[in-house]
Amino acid sequence: MKKPPRSFYTRPTLTVAKELLGKRLARKVNGQRVSGIIVETEAYRGPIDVVSHAVHGPESKAAPMFGEPGHAYVYFTYGMHYCMNVVTEPTGSGTAVLIRALEADEGIEIMRRNRQRSDTELTNGPAKLCQALDIDKQLNREDLLGNKLWIEDGQTVPKSAIKQTARVGISQGREHQWRYYVEGNSNVSAHPKY
DNA sequence: GGACCGATGTTCT
DNA sequence: GAACATCGGTCCG
């Protein structure tokens, strides 16, 4: 499978967030592929976005958001969870896309072992998919055009199936509809109220 | 299915 | 001290 080029990530964050739907997020664990199709994303639009980690600046833990596009920004939160972002726009922008849900595809046995949950609970949330794919702090700043953690072409999602809503798990910034997901996909994380 | 709530560590005020 | 881009257990339907 073909990896999108660096230029895919250099584009506006909302465009990348939308077009990541249907792409495959993949890992190689002990020589075996573990992957899933991206079905839910959220855009975090840099220092001007009040809920983005980038408001803390390029010297904060969000430093990778200001790095080269097409790299991973993995952060640790709530004392026990990792979440993964894809850095977007030209270097220095501080923008990224949070991967919120996958449809598990390859290496499901490994995901079951990592998660110890039912198959419907493998990758339907940002911290869950990180656990399923064994993504942690070690993969922070990893190049997604590399061969440890990467993104490659997957499926084509019809435009009519892409839904746009407010982001999840934030208190401010609810007026922006910067979350995208594939309508009808059972792996999309729980639907918030508005 | 939903509401509530505790876990647990890093970062920032 | 508080906040936190979350999750899973418990209790209630």
Short mmCIF file of C-alpha atoms (C1' of nucleotides) in Angstrom, two decimals:
data_model
loop_
_atom_site.label_atom_id
_atom_site.label_comp_id
_atom_site.label_asym_id
_atom_site.label_seq_id
_atom_site.Cartn_x
_atom_site.Cartn_y
_atom_site.Cartn_z
CA MET A 1 0.00 0.00 0.00
CA LYS A 2 1.11 3.49 -0.87
CA LYS A 3 1.85 6.13 1.75
CA PRO A 4 0.50 9.63 1.15
CA PRO A 5 3.46 11.97 0.48
CA ARG A 6 4.61 14.73 2.81
CA SER A 7 2.57 17.21 0.76
CA PHE A 8 -0.63 15.45 1.89
CA TYR A 9 0.02 16.67 5.43
CA THR A 10 1.22 20.15 4.54
CA ARG A 11 -2.29 21.21 3.52
CA PRO A 12 -4.87 22.96 5.76
CA THR A 13 -5.67 20.98 8.91
CA LEU A 14 -9.40 20.71 8.24
CA THR A 15 -8.69 19.27 4.79
CA VAL A 16 -6.25 16.74 6.20
CA ALA A 17 -8.67 15.79 9.00
CA LYS A 18 -11.39 15.08 6.44
CA GLU A 19 -9.15 13.24 4.01
CA LEU A 20 -7.60 11.03 6.69
CA LEU A 21 -10.96 9.25 6.90
CA GLY A 22 -10.57 5.96 5.04
CA LYS A 23 -6.75 6.00 5.29
CA ARG A 24 -5.06 3.16 7.13
CA LEU A 25 -3.07 3.70 10.34
CA ALA A 26 -0.52 0.90 10.60
CA ARG A 27 2.09 -0.47 12.98
CA LYS A 28 4.66 -3.15 12.75
CA VAL A 29 4.86 -5.11 16.00
CA ASN A 30 7.35 -7.99 16.12
CA GLY A 31 7.36 -8.09 12.35
CA GLN A 32 3.58 -8.33 12.13
CA ARG A 33 1.26 -5.70 10.73
CA VAL A 34 -1.41 -4.23 12.99
CA SER A 35 -3.69 -1.74 11.32
CA GLY A 36 -7.08 -0.11 11.07
CA ILE A 37 -9.02 2.22 8.83
CA ILE A 38 -9.40 5.74 10.24
CA VAL A 39 -13.10 6.50 10.79
CA GLU A 40 -13.01 9.50 13.14
CA THR A 41 -10.72 12.54 13.43
CA GLU A 42 -10.58 15.97 15.04
CA ALA A 43 -8.67 19.06 13.92
CA TYR A 44 -6.66 21.14 16.42
CA ARG A 45 -5.77 24.36 14.73
CA GLY A 46 -2.76 25.73 16.50
CA PRO A 47 -2.16 28.62 18.93
CA ILE A 48 -5.37 30.39 17.86
CA ASP A 49 -7.45 27.33 18.85
CA VAL A 50 -8.16 27.79 22.57
CA VAL A 51 -8.42 24.07 23.35
CA SER A 52 -5.37 23.04 21.33
CA HIS A 53 -2.26 22.01 23.23
CA ALA A 54 -0.44 24.37 20.88
CA VAL A 55 -1.66 27.36 22.94
CA HIS A 56 1.09 26.45 25.40
CA GLY A 57 3.66 27.20 22.72
CA PRO A 58 6.44 25.40 20.90
CA GLU A 59 8.46 24.90 24.09
CA SER A 60 5.66 22.98 25.81
CA LYS A 61 4.83 19.30 25.60
CA ALA A 62 3.03 20.17 22.35
CA ALA A 63 6.37 20.91 20.67
CA PRO A 64 5.90 18.15 18.07
CA MET A 65 2.84 20.01 16.78
CA PHE A 66 5.23 22.72 15.64
CA GLY A 67 7.51 20.25 13.91
CA GLU A 68 7.52 18.76 10.45
CA PRO A 69 4.10 17.71 9.07
CA GLY A 70 3.45 14.02 8.65
CA HIS A 71 4.93 13.17 12.03
CA ALA A 72 3.16 11.83 15.12
CA TYR A 73 2.39 13.81 18.27
CA VAL A 74 1.64 11.32 21.04
CA TYR A 75 0.71 12.68 24.45
CA PHE A 76 -0.12 11.16 27.83
CA THR A 77 -3.21 12.27 29.73
CA TYR A 78 -5.46 11.46 32.69
CA GLY A 79 -2.58 9.59 34.25
CA MET A 80 -3.07 6.49 32.11
CA HIS A 81 -3.92 7.17 28.48
CA TYR A 82 -2.08 8.00 25.28
CA CYS A 83 -3.61 9.82 22.31
CA MET A 84 -2.13 10.21 18.86
CA ASN A 85 -2.14 13.16 16.48
CA VAL A 86 -0.90 13.71 12.95
CA VAL A 87 1.04 16.97 12.53
CA THR A 88 -0.22 19.15 9.68
CA GLU A 89 0.57 22.33 7.73
CA PRO A 90 4.06 23.78 7.24
CA THR A 91 6.60 23.39 10.04
CA GLY A 92 5.95 25.90 12.82
CA SER A 93 2.16 25.99 12.45
CA GLY A 94 1.37 24.11 15.64
CA THR A 95 -1.54 22.28 14.00
CA ALA A 96 -2.50 18.60 14.15
CA VAL A 97 -5.27 16.07 13.69
CA LEU A 98 -6.29 13.76 16.54
CA ILE A 99 -7.06 10.20 15.45
CA ARG A 100 -10.17 9.25 17.45
CA ALA A 101 -11.30 5.89 16.06
CA LEU A 102 -10.30 3.08 13.74
CA GLU A 103 -12.01 0.13 12.16
CA ALA A 104 -9.69 -2.72 13.16
CA ASP A 105 -8.35 -4.57 10.14
CA GLU A 106 -5.02 -6.41 10.37
CA GLY A 107 -3.52 -7.99 13.49
CA ILE A 108 -6.80 -8.24 15.38
CA GLU A 109 -5.36 -11.01 17.57
CA ILE A 110 -2.65 -8.62 18.76
CA MET A 111 -5.23 -5.93 19.44
CA ARG A 112 -7.30 -8.33 21.52
CA ARG A 113 -4.23 -9.18 23.54
CA ASN A 114 -3.36 -5.50 24.04
CA ARG A 115 -6.89 -4.51 24.98
CA GLN A 116 -8.43 -7.45 26.84
CA ARG A 117 -11.85 -6.24 25.72
CA SER A 118 -14.56 -7.32 23.32
CA ASP A 119 -14.04 -6.73 19.61
CA THR A 120 -16.36 -3.71 19.62
CA GLU A 121 -14.09 -2.04 22.21
CA LEU A 122 -10.75 -2.45 20.44
CA THR A 123 -10.29 0.87 18.63
CA ASN A 124 -13.43 3.00 19.21
CA GLY A 125 -11.73 5.84 21.05
CA PRO A 126 -8.47 7.82 20.91
CA ALA A 127 -6.82 6.14 23.90
CA LYS A 128 -8.23 2.72 23.04
CA LEU A 129 -6.70 2.67 19.56
CA CYS A 130 -3.33 3.66 20.99
CA GLN A 131 -3.48 0.73 23.37
CA ALA A 132 -4.59 -1.62 20.59
CA LEU A 133 -1.75 -0.55 18.31
CA ASP A 134 0.81 -0.31 21.10
CA ILE A 135 1.34 3.40 20.55
CA ASP A 136 3.00 5.22 23.44
CA LYS A 137 5.47 7.98 24.26
CA GLN A 138 8.24 6.15 22.39
CA LEU A 139 6.45 6.91 19.13
CA ASN A 140 6.11 10.62 19.81
CA ARG A 141 7.64 12.52 16.86
CA GLU A 142 7.76 9.36 14.73
CA ASP A 143 7.72 10.02 10.98
CA LEU A 144 4.48 8.66 9.53
CA LEU A 145 6.26 8.06 6.24
CA GLY A 146 8.51 5.58 8.07
CA ASN A 147 8.08 1.90 8.90
CA LYS A 148 7.27 1.71 12.62
CA LEU A 149 4.06 3.72 12.69
CA TRP A 150 2.70 5.04 9.43
CA ILE A 151 -0.31 5.99 7.34
CA GLU A 152 -1.08 4.45 3.96
CA ASP A 153 -3.93 4.49 1.47
CA GLY A 154 -6.95 2.46 2.53
CA GLN A 155 -10.51 2.91 1.37
CA THR A 156 -12.35 5.67 -0.39
CA VAL A 157 -15.04 7.23 1.78
CA PRO A 158 -17.89 8.82 -0.19
CA LYS A 159 -18.28 12.50 0.63
CA SER A 160 -21.92 11.90 1.53
CA ALA A 161 -20.83 9.57 4.37
CA ILE A 162 -18.61 12.16 6.05
CA LYS A 163 -20.26 13.90 8.98
CA GLN A 164 -19.00 16.99 10.76
CA THR A 165 -19.73 17.89 14.41
CA ALA A 166 -18.27 19.66 17.41
CA ARG A 167 -15.23 18.08 19.01
CA VAL A 168 -15.49 15.66 21.91
CA GLY A 169 -14.18 16.03 25.44
CA ILE A 170 -13.59 19.78 25.42
CA SER A 171 -15.42 22.57 27.26
CA GLN A 172 -14.51 25.57 25.16
CA GLY A 173 -14.51 25.80 21.39
CA ARG A 174 -17.74 23.86 20.98
CA GLU A 175 -18.90 26.32 18.34
CA HIS A 176 -16.44 24.87 15.84
CA GLN A 177 -17.40 21.74 13.98
CA TRP A 178 -13.93 20.34 13.63
CA ARG A 179 -14.69 16.67 14.22
CA TYR A 180 -15.19 14.37 11.25
CA TYR A 181 -16.44 10.80 11.17
CA VAL A 182 -17.79 8.17 8.81
CA GLU A 183 -21.54 7.97 9.24
CA GLY A 184 -22.87 4.59 10.25
CA ASN A 185 -19.52 3.09 11.19
CA SER A 186 -19.87 1.16 14.44
CA ASN A 187 -16.34 2.03 15.57
CA VAL A 188 -17.03 5.75 15.86
CA SER A 189 -16.68 6.77 19.50
CA ALA A 190 -19.77 7.59 21.53
CA HIS A 191 -21.86 10.38 20.15
CA PRO A 192 -21.91 13.44 22.39
CA LYS A 193 -24.98 15.59 23.04
CA TYR A 194 -25.11 19.11 21.71
"C1'" DG B 1 -28.43 2.14 26.72
"C1'" DG B 2 -27.04 6.31 30.16
"C1'" DA B 3 -25.22 8.99 34.39
"C1'" DC B 4 -21.94 9.23 37.66
"C1'" DC B 5 -17.34 8.95 39.34
"C1'" DG B 6 -12.56 7.46 40.50
"C1'" DA B 7 -8.10 6.38 38.60
"C1'" DT B 8 -3.51 8.30 38.09
"C1'" DG B 9 0.81 11.22 36.26
"C1'" DT B 10 2.38 15.08 33.77
"C1'" DT B 11 2.20 19.93 33.00
"C1'" DC B 12 1.14 24.40 34.08
"C1'" DT B 13 -0.49 28.33 37.39
"C1'" DG C 1 -3.15 22.50 43.61
"C1'" DA C 2 -5.84 22.13 39.52
"C1'" DA C 3 -6.70 20.73 34.97
"C1'" DC C 4 -6.56 17.30 31.70
"C1'" DA C 5 -8.26 16.20 23.45
"C1'" DT C 6 -10.24 9.40 28.55
"C1'" DC C 7 -11.76 5.06 30.02
"C1'" DG C 8 -14.03 1.46 32.58
"C1'" DG C 9 -16.68 0.01 36.71
"C1'" DT C 10 -20.93 0.55 39.05
"C1'" DC C 11 -25.56 1.54 39.51
"C1'" DC C 12 -29.84 2.32 37.28
"C1'" DG C 13 -33.06 1.47 34.04
#
